[in-house]
mmCIF file of C-alpha atoms and ligand atoms in Angstrom:
data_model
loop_
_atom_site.group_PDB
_atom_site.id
_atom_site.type_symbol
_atom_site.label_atom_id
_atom_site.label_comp_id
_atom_site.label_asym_id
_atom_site.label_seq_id
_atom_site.Cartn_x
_atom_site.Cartn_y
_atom_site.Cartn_z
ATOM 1 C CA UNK N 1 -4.330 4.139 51.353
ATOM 2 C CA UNK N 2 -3.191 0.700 51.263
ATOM 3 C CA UNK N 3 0.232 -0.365 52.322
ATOM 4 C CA UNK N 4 2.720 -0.849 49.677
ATOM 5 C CA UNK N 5 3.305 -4.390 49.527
ATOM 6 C CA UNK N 6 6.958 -6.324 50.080
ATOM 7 C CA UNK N 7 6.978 -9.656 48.586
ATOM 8 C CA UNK N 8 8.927 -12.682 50.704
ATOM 9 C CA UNK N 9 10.043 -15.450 48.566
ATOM 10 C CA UNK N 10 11.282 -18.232 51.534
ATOM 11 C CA UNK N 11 10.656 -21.401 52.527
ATOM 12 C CA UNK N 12 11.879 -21.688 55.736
ATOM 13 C CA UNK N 13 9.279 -20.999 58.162
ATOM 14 C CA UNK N 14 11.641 -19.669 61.051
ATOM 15 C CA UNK N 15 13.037 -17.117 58.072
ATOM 16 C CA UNK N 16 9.418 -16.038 56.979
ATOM 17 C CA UNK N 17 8.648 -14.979 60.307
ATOM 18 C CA UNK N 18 11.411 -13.040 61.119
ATOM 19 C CA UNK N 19 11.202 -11.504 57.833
ATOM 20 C CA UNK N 20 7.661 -10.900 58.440
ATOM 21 C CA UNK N 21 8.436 -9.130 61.307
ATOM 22 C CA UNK N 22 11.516 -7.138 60.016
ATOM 23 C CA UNK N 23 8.720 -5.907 57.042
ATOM 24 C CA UNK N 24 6.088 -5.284 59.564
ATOM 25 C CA UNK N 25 8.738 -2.788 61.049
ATOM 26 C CA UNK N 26 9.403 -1.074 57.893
ATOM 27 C CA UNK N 27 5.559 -0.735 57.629
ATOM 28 C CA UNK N 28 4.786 -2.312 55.068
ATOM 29 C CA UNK N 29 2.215 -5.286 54.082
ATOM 30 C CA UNK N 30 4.679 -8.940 53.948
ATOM 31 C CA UNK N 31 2.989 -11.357 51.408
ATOM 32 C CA UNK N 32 4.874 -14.650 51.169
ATOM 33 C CA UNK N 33 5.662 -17.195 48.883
ATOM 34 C CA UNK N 34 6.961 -20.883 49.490
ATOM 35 C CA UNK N 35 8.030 -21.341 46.319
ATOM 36 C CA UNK N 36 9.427 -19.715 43.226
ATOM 37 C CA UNK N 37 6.204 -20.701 41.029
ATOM 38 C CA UNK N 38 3.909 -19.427 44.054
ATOM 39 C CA UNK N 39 6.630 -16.064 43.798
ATOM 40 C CA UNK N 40 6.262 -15.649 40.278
ATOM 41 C CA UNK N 41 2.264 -15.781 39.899
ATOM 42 C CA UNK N 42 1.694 -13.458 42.603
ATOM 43 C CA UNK N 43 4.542 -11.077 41.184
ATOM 44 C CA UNK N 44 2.307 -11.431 37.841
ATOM 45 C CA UNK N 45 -1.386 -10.296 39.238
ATOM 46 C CA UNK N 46 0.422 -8.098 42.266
ATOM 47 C CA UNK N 47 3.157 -6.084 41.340
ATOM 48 C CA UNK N 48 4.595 -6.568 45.144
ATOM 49 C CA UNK N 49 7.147 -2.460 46.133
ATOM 50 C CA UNK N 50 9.840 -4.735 47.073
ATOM 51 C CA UNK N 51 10.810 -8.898 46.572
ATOM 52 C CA UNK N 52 13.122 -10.069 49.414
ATOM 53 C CA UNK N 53 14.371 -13.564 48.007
ATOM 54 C CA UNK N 54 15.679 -16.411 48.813
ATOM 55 C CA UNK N 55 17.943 -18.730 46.494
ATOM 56 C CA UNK N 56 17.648 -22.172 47.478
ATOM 57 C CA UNK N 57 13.464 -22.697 46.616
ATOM 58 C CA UNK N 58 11.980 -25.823 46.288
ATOM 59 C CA UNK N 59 11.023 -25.876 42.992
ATOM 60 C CA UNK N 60 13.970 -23.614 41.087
ATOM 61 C CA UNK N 61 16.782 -21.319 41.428
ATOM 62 C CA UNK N 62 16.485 -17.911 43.212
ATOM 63 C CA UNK N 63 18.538 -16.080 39.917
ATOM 64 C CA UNK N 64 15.908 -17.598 38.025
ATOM 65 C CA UNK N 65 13.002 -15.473 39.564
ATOM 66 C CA UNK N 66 15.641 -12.066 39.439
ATOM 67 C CA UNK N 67 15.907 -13.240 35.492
ATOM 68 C CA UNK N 68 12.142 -13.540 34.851
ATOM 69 C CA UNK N 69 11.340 -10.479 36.757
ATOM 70 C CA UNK N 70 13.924 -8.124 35.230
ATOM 71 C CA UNK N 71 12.228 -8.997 31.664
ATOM 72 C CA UNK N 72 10.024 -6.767 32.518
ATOM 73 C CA UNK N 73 10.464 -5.276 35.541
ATOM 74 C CA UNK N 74 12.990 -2.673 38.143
ATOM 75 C CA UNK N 75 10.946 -3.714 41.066
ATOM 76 C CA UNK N 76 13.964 -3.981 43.845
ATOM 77 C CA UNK N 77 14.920 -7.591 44.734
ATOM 78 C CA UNK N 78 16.980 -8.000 47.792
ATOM 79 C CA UNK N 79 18.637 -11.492 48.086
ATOM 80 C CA UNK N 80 18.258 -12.705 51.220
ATOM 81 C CA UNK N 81 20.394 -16.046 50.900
ATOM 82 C CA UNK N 82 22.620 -18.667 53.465
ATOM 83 C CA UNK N 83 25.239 -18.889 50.742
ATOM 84 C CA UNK N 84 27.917 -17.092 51.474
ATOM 85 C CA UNK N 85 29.650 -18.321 48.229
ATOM 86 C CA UNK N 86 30.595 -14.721 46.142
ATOM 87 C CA UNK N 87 30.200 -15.952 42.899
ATOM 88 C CA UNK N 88 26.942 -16.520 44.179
ATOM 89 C CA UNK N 89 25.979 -12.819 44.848
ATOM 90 C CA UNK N 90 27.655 -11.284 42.063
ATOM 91 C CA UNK N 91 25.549 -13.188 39.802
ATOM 92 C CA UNK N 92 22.594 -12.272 41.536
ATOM 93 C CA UNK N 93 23.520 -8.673 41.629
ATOM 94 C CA UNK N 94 24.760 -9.208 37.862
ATOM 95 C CA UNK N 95 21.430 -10.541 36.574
ATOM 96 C CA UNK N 96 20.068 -7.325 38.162
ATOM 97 C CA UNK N 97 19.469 -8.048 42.296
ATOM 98 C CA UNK N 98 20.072 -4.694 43.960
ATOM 99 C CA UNK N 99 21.711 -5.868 46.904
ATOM 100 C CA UNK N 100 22.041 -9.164 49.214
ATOM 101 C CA UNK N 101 21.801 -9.730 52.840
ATOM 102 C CA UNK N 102 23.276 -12.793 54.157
ATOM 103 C CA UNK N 103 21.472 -15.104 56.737
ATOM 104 C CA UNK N 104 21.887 -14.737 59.501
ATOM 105 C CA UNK N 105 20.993 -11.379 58.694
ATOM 106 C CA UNK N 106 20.955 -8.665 61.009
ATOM 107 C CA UNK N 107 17.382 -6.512 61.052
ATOM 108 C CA UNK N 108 18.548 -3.083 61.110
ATOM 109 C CA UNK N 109 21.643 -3.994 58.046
ATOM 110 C CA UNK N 110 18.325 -5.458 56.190
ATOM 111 C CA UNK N 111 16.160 -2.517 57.002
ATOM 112 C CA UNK N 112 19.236 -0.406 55.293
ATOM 113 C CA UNK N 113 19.463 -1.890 52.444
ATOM 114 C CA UNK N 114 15.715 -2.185 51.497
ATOM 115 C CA UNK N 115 15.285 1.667 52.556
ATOM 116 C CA UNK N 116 18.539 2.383 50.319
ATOM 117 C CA UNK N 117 16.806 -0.256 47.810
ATOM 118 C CA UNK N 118 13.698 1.740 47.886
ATOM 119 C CA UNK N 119 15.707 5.176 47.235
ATOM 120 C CA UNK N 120 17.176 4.376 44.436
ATOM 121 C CA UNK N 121 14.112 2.805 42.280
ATOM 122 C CA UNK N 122 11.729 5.735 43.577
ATOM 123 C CA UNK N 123 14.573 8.131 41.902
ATOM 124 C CA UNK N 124 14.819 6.083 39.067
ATOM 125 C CA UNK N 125 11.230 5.885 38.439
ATOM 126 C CA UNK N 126 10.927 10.029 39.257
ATOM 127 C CA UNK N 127 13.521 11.586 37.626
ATOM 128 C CA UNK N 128 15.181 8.500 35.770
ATOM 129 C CA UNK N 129 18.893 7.185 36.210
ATOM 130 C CA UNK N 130 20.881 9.912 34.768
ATOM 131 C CA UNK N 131 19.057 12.397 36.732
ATOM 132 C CA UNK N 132 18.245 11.457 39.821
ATOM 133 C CA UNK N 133 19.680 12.840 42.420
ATOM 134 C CA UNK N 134 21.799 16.632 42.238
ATOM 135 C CA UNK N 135 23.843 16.081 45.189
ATOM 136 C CA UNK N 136 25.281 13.492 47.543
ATOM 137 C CA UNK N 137 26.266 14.595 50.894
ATOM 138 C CA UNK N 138 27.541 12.150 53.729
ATOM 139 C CA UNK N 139 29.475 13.654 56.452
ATOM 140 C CA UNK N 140 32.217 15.914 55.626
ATOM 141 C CA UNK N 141 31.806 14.504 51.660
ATOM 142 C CA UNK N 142 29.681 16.657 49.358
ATOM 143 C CA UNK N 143 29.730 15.901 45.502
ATOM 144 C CA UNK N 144 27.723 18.034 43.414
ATOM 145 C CA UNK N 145 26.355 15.982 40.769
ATOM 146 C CA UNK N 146 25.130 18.734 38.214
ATOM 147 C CA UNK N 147 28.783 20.714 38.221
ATOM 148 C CA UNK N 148 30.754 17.700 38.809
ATOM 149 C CA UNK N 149 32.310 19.382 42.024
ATOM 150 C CA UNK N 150 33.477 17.449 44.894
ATOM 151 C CA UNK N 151 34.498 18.901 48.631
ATOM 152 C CA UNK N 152 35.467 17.344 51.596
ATOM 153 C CA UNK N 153 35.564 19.700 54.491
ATOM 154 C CA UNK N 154 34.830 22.150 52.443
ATOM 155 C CA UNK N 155 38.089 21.944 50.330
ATOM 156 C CA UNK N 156 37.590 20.372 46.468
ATOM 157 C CA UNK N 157 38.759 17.314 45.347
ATOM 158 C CA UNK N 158 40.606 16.707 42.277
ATOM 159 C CA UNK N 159 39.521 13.687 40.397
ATOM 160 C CA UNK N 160 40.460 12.428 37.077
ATOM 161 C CA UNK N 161 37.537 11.391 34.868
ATOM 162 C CA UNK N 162 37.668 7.859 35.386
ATOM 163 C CA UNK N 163 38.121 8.085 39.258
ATOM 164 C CA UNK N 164 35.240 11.043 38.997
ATOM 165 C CA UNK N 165 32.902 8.257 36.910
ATOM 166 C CA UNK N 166 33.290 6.010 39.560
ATOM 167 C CA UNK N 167 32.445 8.278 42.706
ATOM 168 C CA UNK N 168 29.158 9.789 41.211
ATOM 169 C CA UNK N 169 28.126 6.084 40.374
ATOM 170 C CA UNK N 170 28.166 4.615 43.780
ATOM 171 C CA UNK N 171 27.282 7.832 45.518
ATOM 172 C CA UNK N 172 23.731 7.800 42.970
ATOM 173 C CA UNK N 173 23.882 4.293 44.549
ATOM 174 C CA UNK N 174 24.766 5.276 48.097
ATOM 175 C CA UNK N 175 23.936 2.265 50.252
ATOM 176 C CA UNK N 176 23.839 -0.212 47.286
ATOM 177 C CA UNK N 177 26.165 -2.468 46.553
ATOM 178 C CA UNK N 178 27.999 -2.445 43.024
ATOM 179 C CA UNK N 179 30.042 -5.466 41.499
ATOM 180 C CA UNK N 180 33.370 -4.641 39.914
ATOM 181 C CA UNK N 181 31.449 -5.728 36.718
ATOM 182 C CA UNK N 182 28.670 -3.091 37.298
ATOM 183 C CA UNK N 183 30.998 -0.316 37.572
ATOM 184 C CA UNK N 184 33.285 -1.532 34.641
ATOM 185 C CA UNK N 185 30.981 -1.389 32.304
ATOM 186 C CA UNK N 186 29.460 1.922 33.017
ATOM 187 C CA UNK N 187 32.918 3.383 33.443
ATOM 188 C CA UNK N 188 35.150 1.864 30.449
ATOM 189 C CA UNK N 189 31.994 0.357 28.473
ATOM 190 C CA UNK N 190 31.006 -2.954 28.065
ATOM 191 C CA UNK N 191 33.469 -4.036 25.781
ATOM 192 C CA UNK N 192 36.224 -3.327 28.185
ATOM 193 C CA UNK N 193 38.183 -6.602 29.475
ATOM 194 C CA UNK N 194 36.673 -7.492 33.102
ATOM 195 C CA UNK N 195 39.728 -6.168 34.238
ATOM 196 C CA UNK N 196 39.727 -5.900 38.188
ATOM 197 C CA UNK N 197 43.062 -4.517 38.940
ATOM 198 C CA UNK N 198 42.210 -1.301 36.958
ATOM 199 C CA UNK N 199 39.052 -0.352 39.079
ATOM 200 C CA UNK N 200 41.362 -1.087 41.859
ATOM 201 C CA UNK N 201 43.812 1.159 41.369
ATOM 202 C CA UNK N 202 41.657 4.113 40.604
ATOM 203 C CA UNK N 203 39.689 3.318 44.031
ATOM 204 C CA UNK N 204 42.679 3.376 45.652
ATOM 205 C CA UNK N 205 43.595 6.782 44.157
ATOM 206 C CA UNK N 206 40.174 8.047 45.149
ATOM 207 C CA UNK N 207 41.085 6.802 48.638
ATOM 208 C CA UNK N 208 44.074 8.489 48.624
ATOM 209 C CA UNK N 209 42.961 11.850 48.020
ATOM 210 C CA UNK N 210 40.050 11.759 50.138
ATOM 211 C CA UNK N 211 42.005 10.922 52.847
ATOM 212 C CA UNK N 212 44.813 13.417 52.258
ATOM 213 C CA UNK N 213 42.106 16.153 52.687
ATOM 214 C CA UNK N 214 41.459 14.283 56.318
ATOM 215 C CA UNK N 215 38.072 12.318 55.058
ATOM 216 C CA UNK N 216 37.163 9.273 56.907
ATOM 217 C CA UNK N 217 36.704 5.974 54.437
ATOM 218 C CA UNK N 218 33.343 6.594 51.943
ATOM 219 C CA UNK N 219 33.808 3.583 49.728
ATOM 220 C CA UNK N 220 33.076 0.927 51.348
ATOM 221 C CA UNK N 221 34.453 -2.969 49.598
ATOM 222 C CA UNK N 222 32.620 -5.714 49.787
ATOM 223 C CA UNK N 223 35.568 -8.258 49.468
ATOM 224 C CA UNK N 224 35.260 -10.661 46.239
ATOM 225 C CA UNK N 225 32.084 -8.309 44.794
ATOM 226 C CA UNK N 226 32.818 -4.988 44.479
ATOM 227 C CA UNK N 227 32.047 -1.476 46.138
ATOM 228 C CA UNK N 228 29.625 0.420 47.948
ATOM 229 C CA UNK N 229 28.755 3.860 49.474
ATOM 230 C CA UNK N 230 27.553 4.819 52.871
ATOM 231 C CA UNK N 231 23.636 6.039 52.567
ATOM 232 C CA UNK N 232 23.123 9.267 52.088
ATOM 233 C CA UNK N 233 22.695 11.665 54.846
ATOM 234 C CA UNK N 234 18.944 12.959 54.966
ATOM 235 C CA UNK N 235 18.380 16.591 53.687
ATOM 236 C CA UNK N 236 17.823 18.569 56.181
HETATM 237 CA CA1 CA K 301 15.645 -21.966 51.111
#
């Protein structure tokens, strides 16, 4: 059977090959493109597993290949971009990127995030969002999706609602990065104010009662973005 195929959207020949080689690794087939107009035909005739992009092409704007693609599309789209501005990645994890990597990028952190990339559309495609994975077990941390049970150690975890929402969202996410505006609006609705100092709080509550049962730190912030859980461990 043919390799599944991860597309690289770059135009920085130094980039493409270490790409290249970081794909090769995760044994898959690399295709590349130079340009977003040589991206977007081959995403047309070839619909590529994975799209590892860059945002300063050529010929147009990075977000405007994640835009055109998500028309039609939940193929995962890591950004793989030098700007380290946030407002930079939170729109391209806004318009529907699934994660970023930042140049220089370090092969094993981008080999993470494409497996955790990977995960997450595979179960999306299987079983689809809502349902896609039962449990979520990392360490000592064990949430039980189906009976909305949480133990650490062994010993449950009282949540509120809100601070529950927010735990079985990353953790169906584990490895993937979420902006405060992707868990806002699946946790107080889209019409909620883009409040940040709400989510905040009710992190820091999780935090708090994780830790009181002797749990190491599971949510993980990405400062100026938002949140993020450890991977998964692998069932056994
Ligand atoms: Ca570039």
């Amino acid at each position: 059977m043919a390799k599944p195929m991860v597309l690289i959207v770059e135009d920085d020949s130094i980039l493409i090959c270490l790409l290249t080689q970081a794909v090769n690794k995760f044994e898959y087939t690399a295709v590349v493109a130079r340009s977003g107009g040589e991206a977007l035909g081959i995403i047309a005739s070839k619909m590529p597993a994975l799209i590892l992009l860059d945002l300063g092409l050529p010929d147009m704007d990075g977000t405007d290949i994640i835009r055109s693609v998500r028309k039609t599309s939940a193929v995962p789209i890591i950004v793989v971009s030098a700007r380290d501005k946030e407002q930079d990645k939170v729109d391209a994890l806004d318009l529907g990127a699934d994660d970023y990597v930042t140049k220089p990028f370090d092969t094993r952190e981008l080999l993470a995030r494409m497996r955790a990339a990977m995960r997450h559309y595979s179960n999306m495609i299987t079983c689809g969002e809502q349902h896609s994975e039962m449990y979520y077990h990392c360490g000592d941390l064990f949430i039980d999706h189906e009976h909305r049970r949480i133990t650490l150690k062994g010993k449950e975890i009282h949540l509120t609602q809100n601070e529950y929402k927010i735990i079985e969202l990353l953790s169906r996410s584990g490895g993937k990065v979420l902006t405060h505006n992707n868990i806002i609006d699946a946790v107080w609705g889209s019409d909620a104010p883009n409040d940040t100092k709400i989510l905040r709080v009710n992190i820091a509550n999780i935090r708090r009662k994780l830790k009181g049962s002797g749990g190491s730190e599971y949510i993980i912030t990405e400062p100026g973005i938002g949140y993020r859980m450890p991977e998964a461990d692998p069932i056994q």
